[in-house]
């Protein structure tokens, strides 16, 4: 596949890794946070972690929208679909995420609630057209990559005068979460692998404050393995030179200012939400968006009296600490025993890009092999 | 969740395109892009084209890989 295969070449990966081995300073550690779950997944799936020198450590960040959504928001949605005559539709990633009391959207669907999995926000619009007698709620989640498609759906719904469609908005923003992790300082971070596709929308300039304020270098990295390895090399070079600037490795898709048309569309439909709760990170100010009052008719939270539900995480689950980069998944007591991708207890095990799922799918054999030697 | 796959635009019809995804034809929205031409490679995410892939920048990145391989071969 063009633009995929050439960025996965094994010989080039090994050559790049040898360059990194030659350039790292053995006297120090390089603690690199990959913000995105997509990077965590690539690092494990392609064995990048095994190619790196021992003093390069990957710290897994909170960039997995399913993982950072508090269970209470899912419970709120379940209550809505069970009490009101609505069709609730959402991306497949969210279906199995544990809500409170061991519930999930999938279990609610099994009990008879009308919950549908969709691929695109345009499928939600199609459902509303096909079911004029029902109200269709799109349970929208995601970072800036996924927000513009939701904005587009709301604009189209308005243009079409679609009155039986609304969005339960849970879209969050990347830079505030990154700033929070750096401010909290729970995990010592020497460099950041910046998001691939979030950055196609918001542009590389959006991270300038992170570097300036916290003196941490950031390299926007593509999701293919050679992109990740080259970005690690770029971070190593910055760290060695005592630099802390934003660099862009993923130039084939990311510009300094991002996708202006998508940004304009987002700004038209959404405004800053004063505060939003993140699983693991707590309540963060100015870290999410809400639907502007001009589009209030398409805002599920305004159309229905939805209750905020607070739900405690399952006892023993250390997802919050994993999301803050303080613990690795295999340090959790539930990991691989009570909590598996088939029967997840924490959100980081559900999403295929969650750190726990990546460890379980690709990393546990490695950890096991290390323990035996 | 933020994964996006590169696909080639084969047909355009207003704000909708048919893209070729390694042999699979799929309808996608191009509403988030200003200009799209048949033959462009775009990144597809949840049914929307997020951005065009710049072939010159991709070639530059591949050239950098080649330079690093040469550096490794010399070492």
Short mmCIF file of C-alpha atoms in Angstrom, two decimals:
data_model
loop_
_atom_site.label_atom_id
_atom_site.label_comp_id
_atom_site.label_asym_id
_atom_site.label_seq_id
_atom_site.Cartn_x
_atom_site.Cartn_y
_atom_site.Cartn_z
CA UNK A 1 0.00 0.00 0.00
CA UNK A 2 1.47 3.34 -1.04
CA UNK A 3 2.50 5.57 1.88
CA UNK A 4 2.36 2.56 4.19
CA UNK A 5 4.75 -0.16 2.97
CA UNK A 6 7.72 2.13 2.34
CA UNK A 7 7.42 3.40 5.93
CA UNK A 8 7.55 -0.15 7.35
CA UNK A 9 10.78 -1.46 5.84
CA UNK A 10 12.54 -3.69 8.38
CA UNK A 11 16.12 -3.16 7.16
CA UNK A 12 15.71 0.61 7.29
CA UNK A 13 14.19 0.31 10.77
CA UNK A 14 17.23 -1.64 12.01
CA UNK A 15 19.63 0.86 10.36
CA UNK A 16 17.85 3.83 11.95
CA UNK A 17 17.88 2.06 15.30
CA UNK A 18 21.67 1.55 15.01
CA UNK A 19 22.08 5.29 14.39
CA UNK A 20 20.11 5.92 17.60
CA UNK A 21 22.33 3.44 19.50
CA UNK A 22 25.38 5.33 18.23
CA UNK A 23 24.06 8.71 19.24
CA UNK A 24 22.56 8.17 22.70
CA UNK A 25 24.55 9.29 25.68
CA UNK A 26 25.02 6.17 27.84
CA UNK A 27 25.33 8.39 30.92
CA UNK A 28 21.69 9.43 30.85
CA UNK A 29 18.15 8.19 30.41
CA UNK A 30 15.73 9.33 27.73
CA UNK A 31 12.16 9.19 29.00
CA UNK A 32 9.95 9.77 25.99
CA UNK A 33 6.19 10.08 26.28
CA UNK A 34 4.23 9.00 23.25
CA UNK A 35 1.03 10.97 23.75
CA UNK A 36 -1.13 8.92 21.38
CA UNK A 37 -2.42 5.41 21.81
CA UNK A 38 -1.72 4.97 18.09
CA UNK A 39 1.99 5.37 18.82
CA UNK A 40 1.85 3.04 21.82
CA UNK A 41 0.30 0.46 19.54
CA UNK A 42 2.95 0.97 16.81
CA UNK A 43 5.80 0.76 19.32
CA UNK A 44 4.63 -2.66 20.48
CA UNK A 45 3.18 -4.07 17.29
CA UNK A 46 6.31 -3.43 15.25
CA UNK A 47 8.75 -4.34 18.03
CA UNK A 48 10.25 -0.85 18.13
CA UNK A 49 10.75 -1.13 21.87
CA UNK A 50 13.13 -4.07 21.28
CA UNK A 51 15.22 -2.10 18.77
CA UNK A 52 15.89 0.76 21.17
CA UNK A 53 18.85 1.17 23.53
CA UNK A 54 18.07 0.33 27.15
CA UNK A 55 18.24 3.94 28.28
CA UNK A 56 15.35 4.94 26.02
CA UNK A 57 12.10 4.43 27.92
CA UNK A 58 8.66 4.91 26.47
CA UNK A 59 6.08 6.43 28.79
CA UNK A 60 2.55 5.92 27.54
CA UNK A 61 0.36 8.99 27.40
CA UNK A 62 -3.39 9.63 27.69
CA UNK A 63 -4.07 10.01 23.96
CA UNK A 64 -6.82 7.43 23.69
CA UNK A 65 -10.27 9.07 23.76
CA UNK A 66 -12.02 5.89 24.88
CA UNK A 67 -9.59 5.54 27.78
CA UNK A 68 -9.98 9.09 29.10
CA UNK A 69 -13.79 9.19 28.96
CA UNK A 70 -15.12 8.88 32.52
CA UNK A 71 -17.42 5.91 33.08
CA UNK A 72 -20.12 8.32 34.27
CA UNK A 73 -20.57 9.74 30.78
CA UNK A 74 -21.29 6.24 29.46
CA UNK A 75 -23.73 5.60 32.28
CA UNK A 76 -25.46 8.89 31.45
CA UNK A 77 -25.86 7.72 27.85
CA UNK A 78 -27.15 4.30 28.92
CA UNK A 79 -29.73 5.94 31.17
CA UNK A 80 -30.84 8.18 28.29
CA UNK A 81 -31.32 5.33 25.82
CA UNK A 82 -33.17 3.22 28.40
CA UNK A 83 -35.50 6.00 29.56
CA UNK A 84 -36.21 7.91 26.36
CA UNK A 85 -37.43 6.73 22.98
CA UNK A 86 -34.13 7.25 21.17
CA UNK A 87 -31.63 5.42 18.98
CA UNK A 88 -28.13 5.84 20.39
CA UNK A 89 -25.30 5.40 17.94
CA UNK A 90 -21.56 5.51 18.49
CA UNK A 91 -18.17 4.36 17.23
CA UNK A 92 -17.43 0.70 17.89
CA UNK A 93 -14.54 1.56 20.24
CA UNK A 94 -16.96 2.68 22.91
CA UNK A 95 -19.30 -0.31 22.98
CA UNK A 96 -17.39 -2.45 25.49
CA UNK A 97 -16.01 0.23 27.79
CA UNK A 98 -17.03 -0.56 31.37
CA UNK A 99 -19.50 1.89 32.85
CA UNK A 100 -20.45 1.68 36.52
CA UNK A 101 -21.83 -1.51 38.07
CA UNK A 102 -20.16 -3.65 35.41
CA UNK A 103 -22.47 -2.25 32.76
CA UNK A 104 -21.52 -1.22 29.21
CA UNK A 105 -23.26 -0.02 26.05
CA UNK A 106 -22.96 -3.56 24.69
CA UNK A 107 -24.72 -5.02 27.74
CA UNK A 108 -27.44 -2.36 27.51
CA UNK A 109 -27.89 -3.31 23.85
CA UNK A 110 -28.22 -6.96 24.87
CA UNK A 111 -30.97 -5.91 27.32
CA UNK A 112 -32.86 -4.43 24.37
CA UNK A 113 -31.74 -0.80 24.21
CA UNK A 114 -31.55 0.53 20.65
CA UNK A 115 -27.80 1.11 20.41
CA UNK A 116 -26.09 1.01 17.01
CA UNK A 117 -22.43 0.90 16.04
CA UNK A 118 -21.50 3.28 13.27
CA UNK A 119 -18.39 3.94 11.20
CA UNK A 120 -18.97 7.62 10.48
CA UNK A 121 -20.99 10.60 11.70
CA UNK A 122 -22.67 10.52 8.27
CA UNK A 123 -24.10 7.09 9.20
CA UNK A 124 -25.77 8.78 12.18
CA UNK A 125 -27.40 11.29 9.81
CA UNK A 126 -28.55 8.44 7.58
CA UNK A 127 -30.13 6.71 10.62
CA UNK A 128 -32.03 9.90 11.44
CA UNK A 129 -33.34 10.07 7.86
CA UNK A 130 -34.36 6.41 7.91
CA UNK A 131 -36.12 6.70 11.29
CA UNK A 132 -38.10 9.96 11.19
CA UNK A 133 -40.34 8.82 14.06
CA UNK A 134 -37.33 8.33 16.39
CA UNK A 135 -34.73 10.69 17.79
CA UNK A 136 -31.17 9.69 16.92
CA UNK A 137 -28.41 10.55 19.41
CA UNK A 138 -24.82 10.41 18.21
CA UNK A 139 -22.55 9.69 21.20
CA UNK A 140 -19.49 11.56 19.91
CA UNK A 141 -16.02 11.07 21.35
CA UNK A 142 -12.52 11.83 20.16
CA UNK A 143 -9.69 14.32 19.98
CA UNK A 144 -9.30 17.02 17.31
CA UNK A 145 -8.97 14.36 14.59
CA UNK A 146 -12.55 13.23 15.13
CA UNK A 147 -14.14 16.57 16.08
CA UNK A 148 -14.35 18.04 12.53
CA UNK A 149 -16.43 15.11 11.19
CA UNK A 150 -18.89 15.68 14.07
CA UNK A 151 -18.99 19.41 13.29
CA UNK A 152 -19.66 18.57 9.64
CA UNK A 153 -22.59 16.31 10.61
CA UNK A 154 -24.16 19.04 12.76
CA UNK A 155 -23.82 21.59 9.93
CA UNK A 156 -25.37 19.17 7.45
CA UNK A 157 -28.21 18.36 9.86
CA UNK A 158 -28.91 22.09 10.22
CA UNK A 159 -28.84 22.65 6.45
CA UNK A 160 -31.20 19.72 5.92
CA UNK A 161 -33.52 20.83 8.74
CA UNK A 162 -33.08 17.43 10.38
CA UNK A 163 -34.98 17.79 13.66
CA UNK A 164 -34.63 14.23 15.04
CA UNK A 165 -30.82 14.27 15.39
CA UNK A 166 -28.56 15.44 18.20
CA UNK A 167 -25.00 14.95 19.42
CA UNK A 168 -23.92 13.94 22.92
CA UNK A 169 -20.63 15.79 22.70
CA UNK A 170 -17.56 14.40 24.48
CA UNK A 171 -14.84 15.83 22.25
CA UNK A 172 -11.63 16.72 24.06
CA UNK A 173 -8.52 18.71 23.21
CA UNK A 174 -4.91 17.56 23.05
CA UNK A 175 -2.75 20.56 24.07
CA UNK A 176 -4.53 21.13 27.44
CA UNK A 177 -4.08 17.45 28.37
CA UNK A 178 -0.41 17.61 27.41
CA UNK A 179 0.07 20.78 29.45
CA UNK A 180 -1.66 19.13 32.40
CA UNK A 181 0.65 16.09 32.31
CA UNK A 182 3.68 18.39 32.19
CA UNK A 183 2.35 20.64 34.97
CA UNK A 184 1.43 17.73 37.25
CA UNK A 185 4.93 16.34 36.78
CA UNK A 186 3.90 12.83 37.94
CA UNK A 187 6.01 11.29 35.22
CA UNK A 188 9.44 12.75 34.45
CA UNK A 189 9.46 13.39 30.71
CA UNK A 190 12.50 14.31 28.61
CA UNK A 191 10.74 14.47 25.26
CA UNK A 192 7.32 14.00 23.64
CA UNK A 193 6.32 12.12 20.51
CA UNK A 194 3.51 14.37 19.29
CA UNK A 195 0.24 13.24 17.68
CA UNK A 196 0.03 12.37 13.98
CA UNK A 197 -3.51 13.01 12.93
CA UNK A 198 -4.59 15.43 15.63
CA UNK A 199 -1.76 17.57 14.25
CA UNK A 200 -3.03 17.35 10.65
CA UNK A 201 -5.98 19.40 11.99
CA UNK A 202 -4.45 21.71 14.62
CA UNK A 203 -0.97 22.10 13.07
CA UNK A 204 2.48 21.92 14.62
CA UNK A 205 2.35 25.44 16.03
CA UNK A 206 -0.32 24.40 18.55
CA UNK A 207 2.34 22.77 20.75
CA UNK A 208 4.76 25.72 20.97
CA UNK A 209 3.64 26.55 24.53
CA UNK A 210 4.36 23.02 25.76
CA UNK A 211 7.98 23.29 24.63
CA UNK A 212 8.52 26.89 25.73
CA UNK A 213 6.89 26.63 29.13
CA UNK A 214 8.24 23.24 30.18
CA UNK A 215 11.49 23.14 28.25
CA UNK A 216 10.57 19.78 26.74
CA UNK A 217 11.23 18.93 23.07
CA UNK A 218 8.33 17.64 20.99
CA UNK A 219 8.47 15.87 17.62
CA UNK A 220 5.25 15.34 15.68
CA UNK A 221 5.56 11.75 14.49
CA UNK A 222 3.71 9.71 11.88
CA UNK A 223 2.14 6.43 13.01
CA UNK A 224 4.22 4.13 10.79
CA UNK A 225 7.19 2.41 12.44
CA UNK A 226 9.90 4.27 10.48
CA UNK A 227 8.19 7.55 11.34
CA UNK A 228 8.30 6.64 15.02
CA UNK A 229 11.96 5.57 14.95
CA UNK A 230 13.08 8.67 13.05
CA UNK A 231 11.14 10.83 15.51
CA UNK A 232 12.90 9.13 18.43
CA UNK A 233 16.22 9.99 16.75
CA UNK A 234 15.10 13.62 16.35
CA UNK A 235 14.18 13.75 20.06
CA UNK A 236 17.52 12.18 21.07
CA UNK A 237 19.36 14.81 19.03
CA UNK A 238 17.36 17.66 20.59
CA UNK A 239 17.88 16.30 24.11
CA UNK A 240 21.63 15.85 23.50
CA UNK A 241 21.86 19.43 22.22
CA UNK A 242 19.82 20.81 25.13
CA UNK A 243 17.11 22.04 22.76
CA UNK A 244 13.35 22.10 23.39
CA UNK A 245 11.46 23.04 20.25
CA UNK A 246 8.59 21.64 18.17
CA UNK A 247 9.85 19.64 15.20
CA UNK A 248 7.71 17.96 12.59
CA UNK A 249 8.69 14.54 11.26
CA UNK A 250 5.28 13.93 9.66
CA UNK A 251 5.61 16.68 7.06
CA UNK A 252 3.73 14.70 4.41
CA UNK A 253 0.49 15.37 6.27
CA UNK A 254 1.10 18.03 8.93
CA UNK A 255 1.67 21.75 8.33
CA UNK A 256 2.46 24.53 10.78
CA UNK A 257 -1.11 25.80 10.90
CA UNK A 258 -3.03 22.59 10.19
CA UNK A 259 -6.25 22.23 8.24
CA UNK A 260 -7.79 25.73 8.20
CA UNK A 261 -11.09 24.57 6.72
CA UNK A 262 -11.56 21.95 9.43
CA UNK A 263 -10.54 24.40 12.15
CA UNK A 264 -13.04 27.00 10.89
CA UNK A 265 -15.82 24.41 10.81
CA UNK A 266 -15.01 23.31 14.38
CA UNK A 267 -14.99 26.92 15.61
CA UNK A 268 -18.34 27.56 13.94
CA UNK A 269 -20.08 24.65 15.66
CA UNK A 270 -18.18 24.25 18.94
CA UNK A 271 -16.98 26.52 21.71
CA UNK A 272 -14.72 25.94 24.69
CA UNK A 273 -16.37 23.97 27.51
CA UNK A 274 -15.42 25.60 30.83
CA UNK A 275 -14.33 22.26 32.28
CA UNK A 276 -14.51 18.56 31.56
CA UNK A 277 -13.70 15.46 33.55
CA UNK A 278 -10.98 13.20 32.15
CA UNK A 279 -10.59 9.71 33.42
CA UNK A 280 -7.23 9.59 35.16
CA UNK A 281 -6.52 13.30 34.90
CA UNK A 282 -9.51 14.65 36.81
CA UNK A 283 -11.48 17.79 35.98
CA UNK A 284 -9.45 19.97 33.61
CA UNK A 285 -10.44 23.55 32.73
CA UNK A 286 -10.70 24.51 29.03
CA UNK A 287 -9.88 21.01 27.84
CA UNK A 288 -12.98 20.07 25.85
CA UNK A 289 -15.60 21.57 23.57
CA UNK A 290 -19.38 21.95 23.69
CA UNK A 291 -21.95 22.76 21.01
CA UNK A 292 -22.58 26.49 20.50
CA UNK A 293 -26.01 27.84 21.48
CA UNK A 294 -26.79 28.55 17.79
CA UNK A 295 -26.88 24.77 17.36
CA UNK A 296 -28.62 24.03 20.70
CA UNK A 297 -31.29 21.99 18.89
CA UNK A 298 -28.56 19.47 18.00
CA UNK A 299 -27.14 19.29 21.52
CA UNK A 300 -28.35 16.15 23.32
CA UNK A 301 -27.43 17.67 26.68
CA UNK A 302 -29.77 20.63 26.00
CA UNK A 303 -32.62 18.60 24.46
CA UNK A 304 -32.82 16.04 27.23
CA UNK A 305 -32.46 16.48 30.98
CA UNK A 306 -29.29 14.45 31.34
CA UNK A 307 -27.90 13.80 34.76
CA UNK A 308 -24.19 13.91 35.47
CA UNK A 309 -23.35 10.57 37.05
CA UNK A 310 -20.19 10.09 39.06
CA UNK A 311 -18.85 6.53 38.91
CA UNK A 312 -15.91 5.08 40.77
CA UNK A 313 -13.36 2.97 38.90
CA UNK A 314 -13.22 -0.74 39.61
CA UNK A 315 -11.20 -1.54 42.73
CA UNK A 316 -7.62 -2.44 41.93
CA UNK A 317 -7.69 -0.93 38.42
CA UNK A 318 -4.76 1.44 37.94
CA UNK A 319 -5.92 2.94 34.62
CA UNK A 320 -5.71 6.48 36.05
CA UNK A 321 -2.02 6.04 36.94
CA UNK A 322 -1.33 4.38 33.56
CA UNK A 323 -2.96 7.33 31.79
CA UNK A 324 -0.74 9.76 33.70
CA UNK A 325 2.38 7.83 32.70
CA UNK A 326 3.10 6.87 36.33
CA UNK A 327 2.73 3.10 35.98
CA UNK A 328 3.14 0.55 33.25
CA UNK A 329 0.13 -1.70 32.59
CA UNK A 330 1.91 -4.85 33.78
CA UNK A 331 2.25 -3.28 37.22
CA UNK A 332 -1.53 -3.57 37.69
CA UNK A 333 -2.74 -6.52 39.80
CA UNK A 334 -5.67 -7.07 37.45
CA UNK A 335 -3.54 -7.06 34.27
CA UNK A 336 -3.86 -10.25 32.28
CA UNK A 337 -5.76 -12.04 35.04
CA UNK A 338 -9.04 -10.35 36.00
CA UNK A 339 -8.65 -7.79 33.20
CA UNK A 340 -8.18 -8.98 29.62
CA UNK A 341 -9.37 -7.64 26.25
CA UNK A 342 -12.15 -10.29 26.31
CA UNK A 343 -13.33 -9.21 29.76
CA UNK A 344 -11.92 -5.72 30.38
CA UNK A 345 -12.21 -4.05 33.77
CA UNK A 346 -10.51 -0.81 32.81
CA UNK A 347 -10.85 1.36 29.72
CA UNK A 348 -7.15 1.04 28.80
CA UNK A 349 -7.74 -2.66 28.14
CA UNK A 350 -10.80 -2.11 25.94
CA UNK A 351 -9.61 0.20 23.25
CA UNK A 352 -7.19 -1.44 20.83
CA UNK A 353 -4.96 1.58 21.35
CA UNK A 354 -5.12 1.55 25.13
CA UNK A 355 -1.74 0.95 26.74
CA UNK A 356 -3.00 -2.15 28.60
CA UNK A 357 -4.37 -3.69 25.38
CA UNK A 358 -1.05 -3.02 23.61
CA UNK A 359 0.87 -4.69 26.44
CA UNK A 360 -1.52 -7.61 26.47
CA UNK A 361 -1.48 -8.12 22.70
CA UNK A 362 2.24 -7.66 22.05
CA UNK A 363 4.14 -6.98 25.24
CA UNK A 364 3.27 -9.64 27.79
CA UNK A 365 5.28 -12.36 26.07
CA UNK A 366 8.27 -10.07 26.08
CA UNK A 367 7.83 -9.25 29.77
CA UNK A 368 7.45 -12.98 30.45
CA UNK A 369 10.64 -13.78 28.53
CA UNK A 370 12.55 -11.14 30.49
CA UNK A 371 11.31 -12.54 33.76
CA UNK A 372 12.57 -16.01 32.82
CA UNK A 373 16.11 -14.87 31.96
CA UNK B 1 -9.18 6.10 17.46
CA UNK B 2 -7.11 8.73 15.64
CA UNK B 3 -5.91 6.27 13.03
CA UNK B 4 -6.27 7.39 9.43
CA UNK B 5 -5.37 5.46 6.30
CA UNK B 6 -3.95 6.77 3.03
CA UNK B 7 -6.18 6.19 0.01
CA UNK B 8 -6.17 7.39 -3.60
CA UNK B 9 -9.02 9.52 -4.91
CA UNK B 10 -10.47 7.86 -8.03
CA UNK B 11 -13.76 9.73 -8.48
CA UNK B 12 -15.12 13.08 -7.31
CA UNK B 13 -18.71 14.15 -7.00
CA UNK B 14 -19.24 17.42 -5.12
CA UNK B 15 -18.18 16.91 -1.49
CA UNK B 16 -17.99 13.15 -1.93
CA UNK B 17 -15.17 11.08 -3.34
CA UNK B 18 -14.68 7.46 -4.17
CA UNK B 19 -11.29 6.40 -2.87
CA UNK B 20 -9.26 3.31 -3.65
CA UNK B 21 -7.98 1.70 -0.49
CA UNK B 22 -5.58 -0.97 -1.63
CA UNK B 23 -8.16 -2.26 -4.12
CA UNK B 24 -11.26 -1.52 -2.06
CA UNK B 25 -13.50 1.28 -3.29
CA UNK B 26 -15.02 3.37 -0.55
CA UNK B 27 -17.12 6.51 -0.43
CA UNK B 28 -15.65 9.31 1.64
CA UNK B 29 -16.52 12.93 2.39
CA UNK B 30 -14.12 15.63 1.20
CA UNK B 31 -15.97 18.41 3.00
CA UNK B 32 -12.95 19.12 5.22
CA UNK B 33 -10.63 19.81 2.27
CA UNK B 34 -10.40 22.86 0.04
CA UNK B 35 -9.09 21.30 -3.10
CA UNK B 36 -9.04 17.66 -4.07
CA UNK B 37 -8.10 16.23 -7.44
CA UNK B 38 -8.49 12.74 -8.80
CA UNK B 39 -5.19 10.96 -8.19
CA UNK B 40 -4.50 12.70 -4.85
CA UNK B 41 -3.75 10.55 -1.84
CA UNK B 42 -5.80 11.56 1.20
CA UNK B 43 -5.91 10.39 4.82
CA UNK B 44 -9.27 8.78 5.61
CA UNK B 45 -10.66 8.89 9.14
CA UNK B 46 -14.25 7.91 10.10
CA UNK B 47 -15.44 8.43 6.53
CA UNK B 48 -13.85 11.84 6.04
CA UNK B 49 -10.69 12.88 4.19
CA UNK B 50 -8.67 14.79 6.81
CA UNK B 51 -5.75 15.99 4.73
CA UNK B 52 -3.99 15.44 1.44
CA UNK B 53 -0.67 13.61 1.54
CA UNK B 54 2.06 15.79 0.09
CA UNK B 55 4.07 13.55 -2.28
CA UNK B 56 7.12 15.86 -2.26
CA UNK B 57 7.32 15.87 1.54
CA UNK B 58 6.88 12.08 1.59
CA UNK B 59 9.79 11.77 -0.86
CA UNK B 60 11.91 14.05 1.35
CA UNK B 61 11.24 11.86 4.39
CA UNK B 62 12.20 8.73 2.41
CA UNK B 63 15.37 10.51 1.24
CA UNK B 64 16.22 11.23 4.88
CA UNK B 65 15.82 7.52 5.66
CA UNK B 66 18.26 6.77 2.82
CA UNK B 67 20.75 9.29 4.23
CA UNK B 68 20.52 7.71 7.67
CA UNK B 69 21.03 4.25 6.14
CA UNK B 70 24.17 5.56 4.43
CA UNK B 71 25.34 7.03 7.74
CA UNK B 72 24.78 3.63 9.37
CA UNK B 73 26.62 1.80 6.57
CA UNK B 74 29.65 4.04 7.00
CA UNK B 75 29.78 3.58 10.76
#
